[in-house]
Coordinates of C-alpha atoms in Angstrom, one line a residue:
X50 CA 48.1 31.9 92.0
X51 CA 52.0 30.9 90.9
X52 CA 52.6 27.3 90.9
X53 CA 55.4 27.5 93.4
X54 CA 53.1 28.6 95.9
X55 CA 50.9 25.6 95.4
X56 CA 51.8 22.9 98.6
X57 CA 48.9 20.8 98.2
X58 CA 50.0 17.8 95.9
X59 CA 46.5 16.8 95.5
X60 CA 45.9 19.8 93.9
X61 CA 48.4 20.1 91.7
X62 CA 46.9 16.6 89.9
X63 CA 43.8 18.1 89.9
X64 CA 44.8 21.2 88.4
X65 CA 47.5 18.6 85.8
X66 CA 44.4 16.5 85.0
X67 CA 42.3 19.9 83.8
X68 CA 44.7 20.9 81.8
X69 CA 45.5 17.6 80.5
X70 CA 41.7 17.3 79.4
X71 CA 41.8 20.5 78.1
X72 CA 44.7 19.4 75.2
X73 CA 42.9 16.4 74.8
X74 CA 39.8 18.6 74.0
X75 CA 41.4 20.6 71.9
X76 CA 43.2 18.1 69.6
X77 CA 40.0 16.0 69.9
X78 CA 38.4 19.0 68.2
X79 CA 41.2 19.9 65.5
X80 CA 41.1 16.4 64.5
X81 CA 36.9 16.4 63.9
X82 CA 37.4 19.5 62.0
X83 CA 40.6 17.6 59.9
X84 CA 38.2 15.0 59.4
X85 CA 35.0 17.3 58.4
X86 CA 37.9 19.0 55.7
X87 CA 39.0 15.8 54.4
X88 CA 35.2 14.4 54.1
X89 CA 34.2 17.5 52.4
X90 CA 37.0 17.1 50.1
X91 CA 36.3 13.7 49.0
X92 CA 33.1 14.5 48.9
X93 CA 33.4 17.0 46.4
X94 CA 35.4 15.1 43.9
X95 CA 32.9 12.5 43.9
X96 CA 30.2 15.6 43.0
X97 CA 32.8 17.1 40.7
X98 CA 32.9 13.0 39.2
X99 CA 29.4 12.1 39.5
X100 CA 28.5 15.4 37.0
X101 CA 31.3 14.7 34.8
X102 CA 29.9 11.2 34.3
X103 CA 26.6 12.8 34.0
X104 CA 27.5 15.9 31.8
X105 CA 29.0 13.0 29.6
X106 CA 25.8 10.3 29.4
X107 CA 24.1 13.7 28.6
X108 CA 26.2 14.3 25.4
X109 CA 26.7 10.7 25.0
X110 CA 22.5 10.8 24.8
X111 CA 22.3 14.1 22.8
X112 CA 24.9 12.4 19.9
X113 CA 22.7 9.5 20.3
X114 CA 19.5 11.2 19.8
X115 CA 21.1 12.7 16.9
X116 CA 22.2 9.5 15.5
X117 CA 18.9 8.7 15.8
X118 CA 17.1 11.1 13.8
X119 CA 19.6 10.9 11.0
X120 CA 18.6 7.0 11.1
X121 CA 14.9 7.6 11.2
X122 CA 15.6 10.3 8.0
X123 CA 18.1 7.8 5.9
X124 CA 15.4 5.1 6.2
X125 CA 12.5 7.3 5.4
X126 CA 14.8 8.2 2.4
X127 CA 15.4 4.9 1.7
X128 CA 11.7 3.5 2.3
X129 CA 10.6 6.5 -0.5
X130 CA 13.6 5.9 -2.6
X131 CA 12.5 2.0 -2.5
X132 CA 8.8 3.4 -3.6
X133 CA 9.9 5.3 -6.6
X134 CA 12.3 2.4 -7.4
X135 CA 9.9 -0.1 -7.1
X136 CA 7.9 2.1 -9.2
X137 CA 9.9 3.2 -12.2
X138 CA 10.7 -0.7 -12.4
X139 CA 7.2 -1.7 -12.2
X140 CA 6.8 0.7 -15.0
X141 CA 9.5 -0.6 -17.5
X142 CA 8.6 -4.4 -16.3
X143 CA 4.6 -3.9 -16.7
X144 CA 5.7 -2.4 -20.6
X145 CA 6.5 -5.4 -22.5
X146 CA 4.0 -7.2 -20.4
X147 CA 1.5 -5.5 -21.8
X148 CA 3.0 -5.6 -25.1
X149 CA 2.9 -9.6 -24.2
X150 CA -0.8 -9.0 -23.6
X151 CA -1.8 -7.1 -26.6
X152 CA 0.4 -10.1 -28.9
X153 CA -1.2 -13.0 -27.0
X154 CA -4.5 -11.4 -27.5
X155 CA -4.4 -10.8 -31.3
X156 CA -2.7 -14.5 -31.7
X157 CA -6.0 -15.9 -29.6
X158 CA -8.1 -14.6 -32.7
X159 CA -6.2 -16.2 -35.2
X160 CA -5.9 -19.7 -33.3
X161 CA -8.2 -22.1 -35.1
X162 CA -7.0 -25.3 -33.4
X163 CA -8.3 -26.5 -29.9
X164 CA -4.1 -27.0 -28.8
X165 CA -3.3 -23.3 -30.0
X166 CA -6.2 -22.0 -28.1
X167 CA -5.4 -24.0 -24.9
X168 CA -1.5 -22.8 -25.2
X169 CA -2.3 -19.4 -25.3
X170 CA -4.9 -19.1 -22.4
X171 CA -2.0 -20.5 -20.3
X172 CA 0.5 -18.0 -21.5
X173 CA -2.2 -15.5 -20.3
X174 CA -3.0 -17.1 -17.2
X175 CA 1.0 -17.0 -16.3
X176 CA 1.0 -13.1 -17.4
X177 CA -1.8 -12.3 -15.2
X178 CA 0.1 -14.1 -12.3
X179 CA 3.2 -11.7 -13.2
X180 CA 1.3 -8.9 -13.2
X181 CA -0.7 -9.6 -10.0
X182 CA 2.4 -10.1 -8.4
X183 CA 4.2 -6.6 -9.8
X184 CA 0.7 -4.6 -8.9
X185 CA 1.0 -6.2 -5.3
X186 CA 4.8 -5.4 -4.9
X187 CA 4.4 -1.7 -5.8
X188 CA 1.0 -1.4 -3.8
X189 CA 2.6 -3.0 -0.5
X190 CA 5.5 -0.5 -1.1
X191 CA 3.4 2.3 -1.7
X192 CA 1.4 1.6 1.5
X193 CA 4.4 1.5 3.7
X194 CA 5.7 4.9 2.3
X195 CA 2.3 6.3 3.3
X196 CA 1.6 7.7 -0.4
X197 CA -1.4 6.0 -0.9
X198 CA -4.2 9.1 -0.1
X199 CA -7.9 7.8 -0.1
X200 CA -10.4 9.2 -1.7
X201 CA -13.0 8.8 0.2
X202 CA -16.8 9.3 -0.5
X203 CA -20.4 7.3 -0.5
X204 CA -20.5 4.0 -2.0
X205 CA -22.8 1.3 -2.9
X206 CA -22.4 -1.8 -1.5
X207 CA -25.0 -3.3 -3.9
X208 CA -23.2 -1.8 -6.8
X209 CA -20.1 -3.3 -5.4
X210 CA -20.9 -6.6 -4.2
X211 CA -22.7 -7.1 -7.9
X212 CA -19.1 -6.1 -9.4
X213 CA -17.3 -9.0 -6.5
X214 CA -19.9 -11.4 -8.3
X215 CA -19.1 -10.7 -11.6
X216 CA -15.8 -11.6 -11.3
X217 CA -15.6 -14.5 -9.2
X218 CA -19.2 -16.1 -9.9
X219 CA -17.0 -18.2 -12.5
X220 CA -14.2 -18.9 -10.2
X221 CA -16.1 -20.3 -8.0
X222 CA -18.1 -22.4 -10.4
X223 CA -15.0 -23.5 -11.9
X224 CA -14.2 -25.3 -8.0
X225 CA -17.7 -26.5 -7.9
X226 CA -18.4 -24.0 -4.7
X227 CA -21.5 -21.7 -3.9
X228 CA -20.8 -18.0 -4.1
X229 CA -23.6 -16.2 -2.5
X230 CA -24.0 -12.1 -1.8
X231 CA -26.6 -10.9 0.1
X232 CA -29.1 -7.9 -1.1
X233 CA -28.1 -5.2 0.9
X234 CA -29.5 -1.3 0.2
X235 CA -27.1 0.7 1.7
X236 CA -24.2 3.4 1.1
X237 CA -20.9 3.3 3.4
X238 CA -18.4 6.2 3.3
X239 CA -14.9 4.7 1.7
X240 CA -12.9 4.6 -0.7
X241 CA -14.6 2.5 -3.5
X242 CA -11.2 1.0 -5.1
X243 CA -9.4 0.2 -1.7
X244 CA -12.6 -1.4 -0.4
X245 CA -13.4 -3.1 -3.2
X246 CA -9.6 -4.5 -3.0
X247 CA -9.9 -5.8 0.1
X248 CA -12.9 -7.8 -0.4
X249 CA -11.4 -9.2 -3.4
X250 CA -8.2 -10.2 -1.8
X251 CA -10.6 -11.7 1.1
X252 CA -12.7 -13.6 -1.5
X253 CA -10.1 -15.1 -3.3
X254 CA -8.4 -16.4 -0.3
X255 CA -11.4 -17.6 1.2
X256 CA -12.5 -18.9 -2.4
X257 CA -8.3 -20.8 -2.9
X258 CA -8.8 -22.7 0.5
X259 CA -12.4 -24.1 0.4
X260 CA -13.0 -27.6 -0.4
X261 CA -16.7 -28.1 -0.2
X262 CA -19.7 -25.1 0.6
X263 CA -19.0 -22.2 -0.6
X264 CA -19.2 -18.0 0.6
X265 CA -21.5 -16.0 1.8
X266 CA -21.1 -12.6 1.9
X267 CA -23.8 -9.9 3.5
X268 CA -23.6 -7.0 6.4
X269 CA -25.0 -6.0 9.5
X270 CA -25.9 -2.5 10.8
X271 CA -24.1 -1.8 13.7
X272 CA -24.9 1.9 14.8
X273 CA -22.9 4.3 13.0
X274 CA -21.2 1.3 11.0
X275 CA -21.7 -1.4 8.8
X276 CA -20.2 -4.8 9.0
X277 CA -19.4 -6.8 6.1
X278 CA -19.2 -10.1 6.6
X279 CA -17.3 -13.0 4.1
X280 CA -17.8 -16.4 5.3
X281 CA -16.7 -19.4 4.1
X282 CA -16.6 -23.2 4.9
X283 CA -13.3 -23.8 4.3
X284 CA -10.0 -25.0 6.4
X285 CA -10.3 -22.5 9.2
X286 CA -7.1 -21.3 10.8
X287 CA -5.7 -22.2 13.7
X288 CA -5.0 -19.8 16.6
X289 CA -1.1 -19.7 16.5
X290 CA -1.8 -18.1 13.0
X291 CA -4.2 -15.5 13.6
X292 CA -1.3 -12.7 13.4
X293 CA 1.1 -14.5 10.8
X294 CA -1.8 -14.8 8.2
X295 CA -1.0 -10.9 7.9
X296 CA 2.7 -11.6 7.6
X297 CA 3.9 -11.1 3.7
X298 CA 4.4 -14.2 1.9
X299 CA 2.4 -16.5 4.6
X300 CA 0.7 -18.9 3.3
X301 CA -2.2 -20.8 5.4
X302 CA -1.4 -24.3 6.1
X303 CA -3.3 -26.7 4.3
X304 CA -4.8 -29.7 5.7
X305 CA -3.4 -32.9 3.8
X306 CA -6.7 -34.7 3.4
X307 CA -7.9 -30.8 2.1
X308 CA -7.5 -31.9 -1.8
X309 CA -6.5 -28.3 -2.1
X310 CA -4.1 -26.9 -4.3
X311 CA -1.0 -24.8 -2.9
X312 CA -2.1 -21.3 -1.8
X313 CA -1.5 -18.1 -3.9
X314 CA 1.5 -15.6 -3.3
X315 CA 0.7 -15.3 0.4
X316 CA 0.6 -11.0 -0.1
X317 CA -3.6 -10.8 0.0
X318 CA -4.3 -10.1 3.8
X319 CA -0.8 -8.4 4.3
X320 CA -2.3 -5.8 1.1
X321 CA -5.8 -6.1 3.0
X322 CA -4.2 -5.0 7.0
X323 CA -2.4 -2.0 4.8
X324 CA -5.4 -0.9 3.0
X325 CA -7.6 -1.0 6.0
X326 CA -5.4 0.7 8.4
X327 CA -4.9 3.5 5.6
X328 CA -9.2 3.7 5.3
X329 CA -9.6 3.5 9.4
X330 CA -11.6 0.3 8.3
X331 CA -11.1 -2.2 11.3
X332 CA -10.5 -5.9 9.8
X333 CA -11.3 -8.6 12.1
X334 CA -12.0 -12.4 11.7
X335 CA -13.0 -15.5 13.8
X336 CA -12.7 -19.2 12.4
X337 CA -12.3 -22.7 13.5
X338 CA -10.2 -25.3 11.9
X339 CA -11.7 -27.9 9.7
X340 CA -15.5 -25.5 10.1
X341 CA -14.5 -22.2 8.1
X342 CA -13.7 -18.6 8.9
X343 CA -15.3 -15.1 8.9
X344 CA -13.7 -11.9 8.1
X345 CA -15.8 -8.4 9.4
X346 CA -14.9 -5.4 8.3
X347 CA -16.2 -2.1 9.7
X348 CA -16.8 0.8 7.2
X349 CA -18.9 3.7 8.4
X350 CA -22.0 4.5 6.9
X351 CA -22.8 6.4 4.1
X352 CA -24.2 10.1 4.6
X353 CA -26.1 10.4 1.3
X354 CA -26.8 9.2 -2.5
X355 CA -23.9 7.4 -3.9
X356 CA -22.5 9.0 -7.0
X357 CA -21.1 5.6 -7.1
X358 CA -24.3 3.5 -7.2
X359 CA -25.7 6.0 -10.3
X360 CA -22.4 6.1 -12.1
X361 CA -22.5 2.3 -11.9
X362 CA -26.3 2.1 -13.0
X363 CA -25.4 3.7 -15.7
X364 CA -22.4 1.6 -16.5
X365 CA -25.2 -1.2 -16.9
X366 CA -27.5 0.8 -18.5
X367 CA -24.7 2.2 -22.0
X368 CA -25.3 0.3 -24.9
X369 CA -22.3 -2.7 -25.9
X370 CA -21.7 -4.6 -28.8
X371 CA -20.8 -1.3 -31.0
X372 CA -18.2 -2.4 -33.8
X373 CA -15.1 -0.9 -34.8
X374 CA -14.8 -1.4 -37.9
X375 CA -13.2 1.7 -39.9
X376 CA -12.7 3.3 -36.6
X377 CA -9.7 6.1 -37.4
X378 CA -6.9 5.9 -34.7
X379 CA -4.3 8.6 -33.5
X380 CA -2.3 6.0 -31.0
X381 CA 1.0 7.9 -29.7
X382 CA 2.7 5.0 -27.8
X383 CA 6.8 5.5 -27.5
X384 CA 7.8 1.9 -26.7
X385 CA 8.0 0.2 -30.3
X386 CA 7.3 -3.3 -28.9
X387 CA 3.7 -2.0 -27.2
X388 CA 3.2 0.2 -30.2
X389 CA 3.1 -3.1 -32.6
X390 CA 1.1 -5.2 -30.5
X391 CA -1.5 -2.6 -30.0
X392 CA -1.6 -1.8 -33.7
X393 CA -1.7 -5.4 -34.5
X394 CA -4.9 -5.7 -32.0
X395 CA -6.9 -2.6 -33.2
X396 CA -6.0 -3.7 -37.0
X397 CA -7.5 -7.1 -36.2
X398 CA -10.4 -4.9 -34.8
X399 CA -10.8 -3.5 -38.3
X400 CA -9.7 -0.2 -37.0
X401 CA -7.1 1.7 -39.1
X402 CA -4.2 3.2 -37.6
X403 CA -1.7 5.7 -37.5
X404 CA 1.4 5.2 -34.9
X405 CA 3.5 8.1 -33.6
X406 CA 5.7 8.0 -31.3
X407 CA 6.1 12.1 -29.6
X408 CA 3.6 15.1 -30.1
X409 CA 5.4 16.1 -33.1
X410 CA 4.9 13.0 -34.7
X411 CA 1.0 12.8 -34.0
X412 CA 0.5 16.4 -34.7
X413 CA 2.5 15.7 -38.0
X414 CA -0.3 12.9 -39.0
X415 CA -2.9 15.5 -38.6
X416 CA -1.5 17.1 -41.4
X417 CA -3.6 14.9 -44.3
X418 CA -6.9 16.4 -44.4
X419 CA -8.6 12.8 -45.8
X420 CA -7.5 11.4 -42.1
X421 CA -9.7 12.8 -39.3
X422 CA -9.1 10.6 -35.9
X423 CA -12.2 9.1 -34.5
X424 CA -10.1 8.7 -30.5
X425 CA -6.7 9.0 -29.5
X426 CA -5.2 6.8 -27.5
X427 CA -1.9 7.8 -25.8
X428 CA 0.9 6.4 -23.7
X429 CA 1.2 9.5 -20.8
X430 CA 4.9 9.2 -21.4
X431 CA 6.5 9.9 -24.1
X432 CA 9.8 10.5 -25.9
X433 CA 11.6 13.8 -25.5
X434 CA 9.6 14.3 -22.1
X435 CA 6.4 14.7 -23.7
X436 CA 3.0 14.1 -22.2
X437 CA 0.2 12.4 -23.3
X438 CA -2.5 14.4 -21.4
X439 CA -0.3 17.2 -23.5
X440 CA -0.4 15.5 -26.9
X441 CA -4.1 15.0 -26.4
X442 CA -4.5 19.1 -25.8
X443 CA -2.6 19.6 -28.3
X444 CA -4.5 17.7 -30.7
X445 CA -7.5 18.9 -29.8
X446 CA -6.9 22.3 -30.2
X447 CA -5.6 21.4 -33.8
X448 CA -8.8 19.5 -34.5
X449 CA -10.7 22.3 -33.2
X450 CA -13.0 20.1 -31.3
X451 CA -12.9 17.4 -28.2
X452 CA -11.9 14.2 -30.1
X453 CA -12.5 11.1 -27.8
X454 CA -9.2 10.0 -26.2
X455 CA -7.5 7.5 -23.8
X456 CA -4.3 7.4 -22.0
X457 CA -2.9 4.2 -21.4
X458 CA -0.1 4.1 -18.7
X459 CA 1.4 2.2 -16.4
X460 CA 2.1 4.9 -13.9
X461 CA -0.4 4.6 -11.3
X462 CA -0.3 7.9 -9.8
X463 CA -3.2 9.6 -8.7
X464 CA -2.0 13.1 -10.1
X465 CA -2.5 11.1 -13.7
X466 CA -5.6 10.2 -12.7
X467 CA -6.8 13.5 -11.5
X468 CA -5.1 15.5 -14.9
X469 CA -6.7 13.0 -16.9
X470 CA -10.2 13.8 -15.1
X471 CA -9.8 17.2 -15.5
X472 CA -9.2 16.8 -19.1
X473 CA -12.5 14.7 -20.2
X474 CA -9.8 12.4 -20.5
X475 CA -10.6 8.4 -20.1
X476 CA -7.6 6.3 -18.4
X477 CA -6.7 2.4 -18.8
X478 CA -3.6 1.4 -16.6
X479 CA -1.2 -0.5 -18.3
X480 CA -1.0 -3.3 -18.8
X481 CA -4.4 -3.5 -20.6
X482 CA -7.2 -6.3 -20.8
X483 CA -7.9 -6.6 -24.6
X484 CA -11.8 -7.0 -24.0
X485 CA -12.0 -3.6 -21.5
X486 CA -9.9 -1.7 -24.1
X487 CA -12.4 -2.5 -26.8
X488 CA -15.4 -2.2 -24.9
X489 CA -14.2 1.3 -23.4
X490 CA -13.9 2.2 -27.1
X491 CA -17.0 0.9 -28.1
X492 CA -18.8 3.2 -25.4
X493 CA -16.4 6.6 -26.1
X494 CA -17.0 5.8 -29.5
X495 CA -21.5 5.4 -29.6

């Protein structure tokens, strides 16, 4: 219907208000949809931010990770480059130390007076400290870098424990303290070296910080495991040390009213938690201040025989106090300060010798027919990049027959050990105990 012919005034505002309400609706309408636009907009660059920042913590974590790794691969580098370091210096350091050894030995046999005698067992007591210290160094780096491999097998805790008295029966003499082992028949599978170091790191520290009592040593079955107790009755430690006694160069506090002296190099339990954790051998202790301590440690048991308890019966059972006099010696040593002192020692032995220095230069001593070794003994080292495992081959093969032979080294890797084995080769590390070298040669030589 046209407007004009619309009279009624009321409903012409009716009709006004409708379509009034129906702008309203519409721009009401283009405005929600202007603000759904701009909302989805801003939305989006905060998506389109939010993954940038995202994408770049990702790469910022992916350099990271790489950072990481290259870390973690320049210290491993850097730990192993440490062992071999710590290892070739060991090696030149522990060479004129045994040179020192050999000399102060051969001087001990000419002393005559009481003073000379006492001077040189202190010059030898301050070389075994040096080397005790280089041999703990270089086995505490050696355990870190993971190259220390067990050779695990049965052993004899009898045969062991009588070796642990052996040695420090006098010690503990000397401090007026008891130093009792337990008879124990059984076999427990480890590795004999590393377990018998850890006892004797436990035993001297529990042996350094008792006053009055002594130790007592003995096991316990415990199901599929042994426990191997070492108690002693000395200072105790208190419980804010029970982790920092494993710490390197911790030393256990010592009561003043103790009458102690100072405590060693403070390395034997951090060498005894590396040992055990490469063995699987759980190391455990309880004490109480002023009452004593006990150490337990858990070695599985044995599954057979011991090669170990027969090899050491018949230790016991070969023959000593062979001499050595006119004894014929190849000795091949490279280092001109060792190769002195140990011909000095096996002259004073009444042993005659002829030095070399390479396999050339032994081979070339072969050469008089009147001189027939009796034993070599070799440095595995040598000049020009010879071996001593190879100069003893070699020197067999010339001989035509399996001469007796040592090699004396300072390298205390296990793949000497095993060529030497292989070899019927006998092996002395470096640097050497006078009375071992001679009774070794009194034996190869019976």
């Amino acid at each position: 219907m046209p407007l004009r012919n619309i009279n009624d005034l009321e409903k012409l505002k009716k009709i006004n208000a409708a379509l009034v309400s129906r702008v309203e609706r519409s721009m009401e309408q283009q405005g929600n949809a202007f603000s759904l636009f701009q909302t989805a907009i801003s939305l989006e660059n905060r998506v389109r931010t939010r993954t940038e920042e995202l994408h770049s913590t990702l790469r910022r974590l992916e350099q990271s990770n790489i950072d990481l790794s290259a870390a973690k691969e320049n210290a491993e580098l850097a730990n192993l480059s440490k062992t071999r370091f710590l290892a070739a210096a060991s090696h030149d350091v522990l060479q004129p130390l045994n040179a020192a050894h050999l000399s102060v030995s051969a001087l001990a046999e000419v002393q005559t007076s009481d003073e000379g005698k006492k001077l040189v067992r202190q010059v030898e007591r301050s070389l075994e400290t040096m080397e005790d210290l280089l041999r703990t160094l270089l086995d505490i780096s050696k355990l870190d870098a993971g190259v220390v491999q067990p050779d695990i097998g049965d052993v004899s805790l009898e045969m062991l424990f009588s070796s642990l008295r052996s040695d420090f029966l006098p010690v503990a003499e000397m401090e007026g303290l008891t130093l009792k082992f337990r008879p124990v028949n059984a076999v427990v599978r480890s590795d004999r070296t590393l377990l018998r170091r850890i006892l004797q790191n436990i035993l001297s520290n529990a042996l350094r910080y008792t006053r009055s009592g002594g130790v007592l040593v003995g096991t316990r079955h415990r199901g599929d495991t042994i426990r191997i107790d070492v108690a002693d009755t000395g200072c105790g430690i208190p419980d804010d040390q029970r982790e920092a006694v494993f710490e390197e160069f911790h030393r256990g506090t010592i009561p003043t009213d103790a009458g102690l002296a100072g405590g060693g190099l403070g390395l034997g339990l951090a060498i005894v938690r590396r040992i055990a954790a490469a063995l699987g051998h759980p190391v455990t202790f309880s004490s109480k201040v002023g009452h004593g301590t006990i150490f337990h440690i858990d070695v599985p048991v044995g599954i057979g025989a011991s090669v170990d308890a027969i090899a050491s019966t018949a230790d016991m059972e070969r023959p000593r106090g062979y001499g050595l006099f006119g004894t014929k010696v190849l000795l091949v040593e490279n280092d001109i300060e060792v190769l002195q002192a140990m011909t000095s020692l096996l002259e004073r032995w009444q042993c005659l010798v002829r030095p070399a220095t390479s396999t050339g230069d032994a081979l070339a001593m072969l050469g008089d027919t009147d001189w027939v070794p009796d034993i070599v003994i070799a440095d595995q080292h040598l000049d020009g990049g010879d071996l001593g495992t190879t100069t003893i081959a070699e020197v067999r093969d010339y001989l035509g027959r399996a001469v007796p032979a040592l090699i004396v080294t300072a390298d205390g890797s296990e793949k000497i050990a095993k060529a030497a084995r292989a070899a019927g080769i006998e092996l002395m590390r470096k640097p050497l105990k006078p009375a071992q070298l001679r009774a070794l040669l009194a034996h190869l030589l019976a």
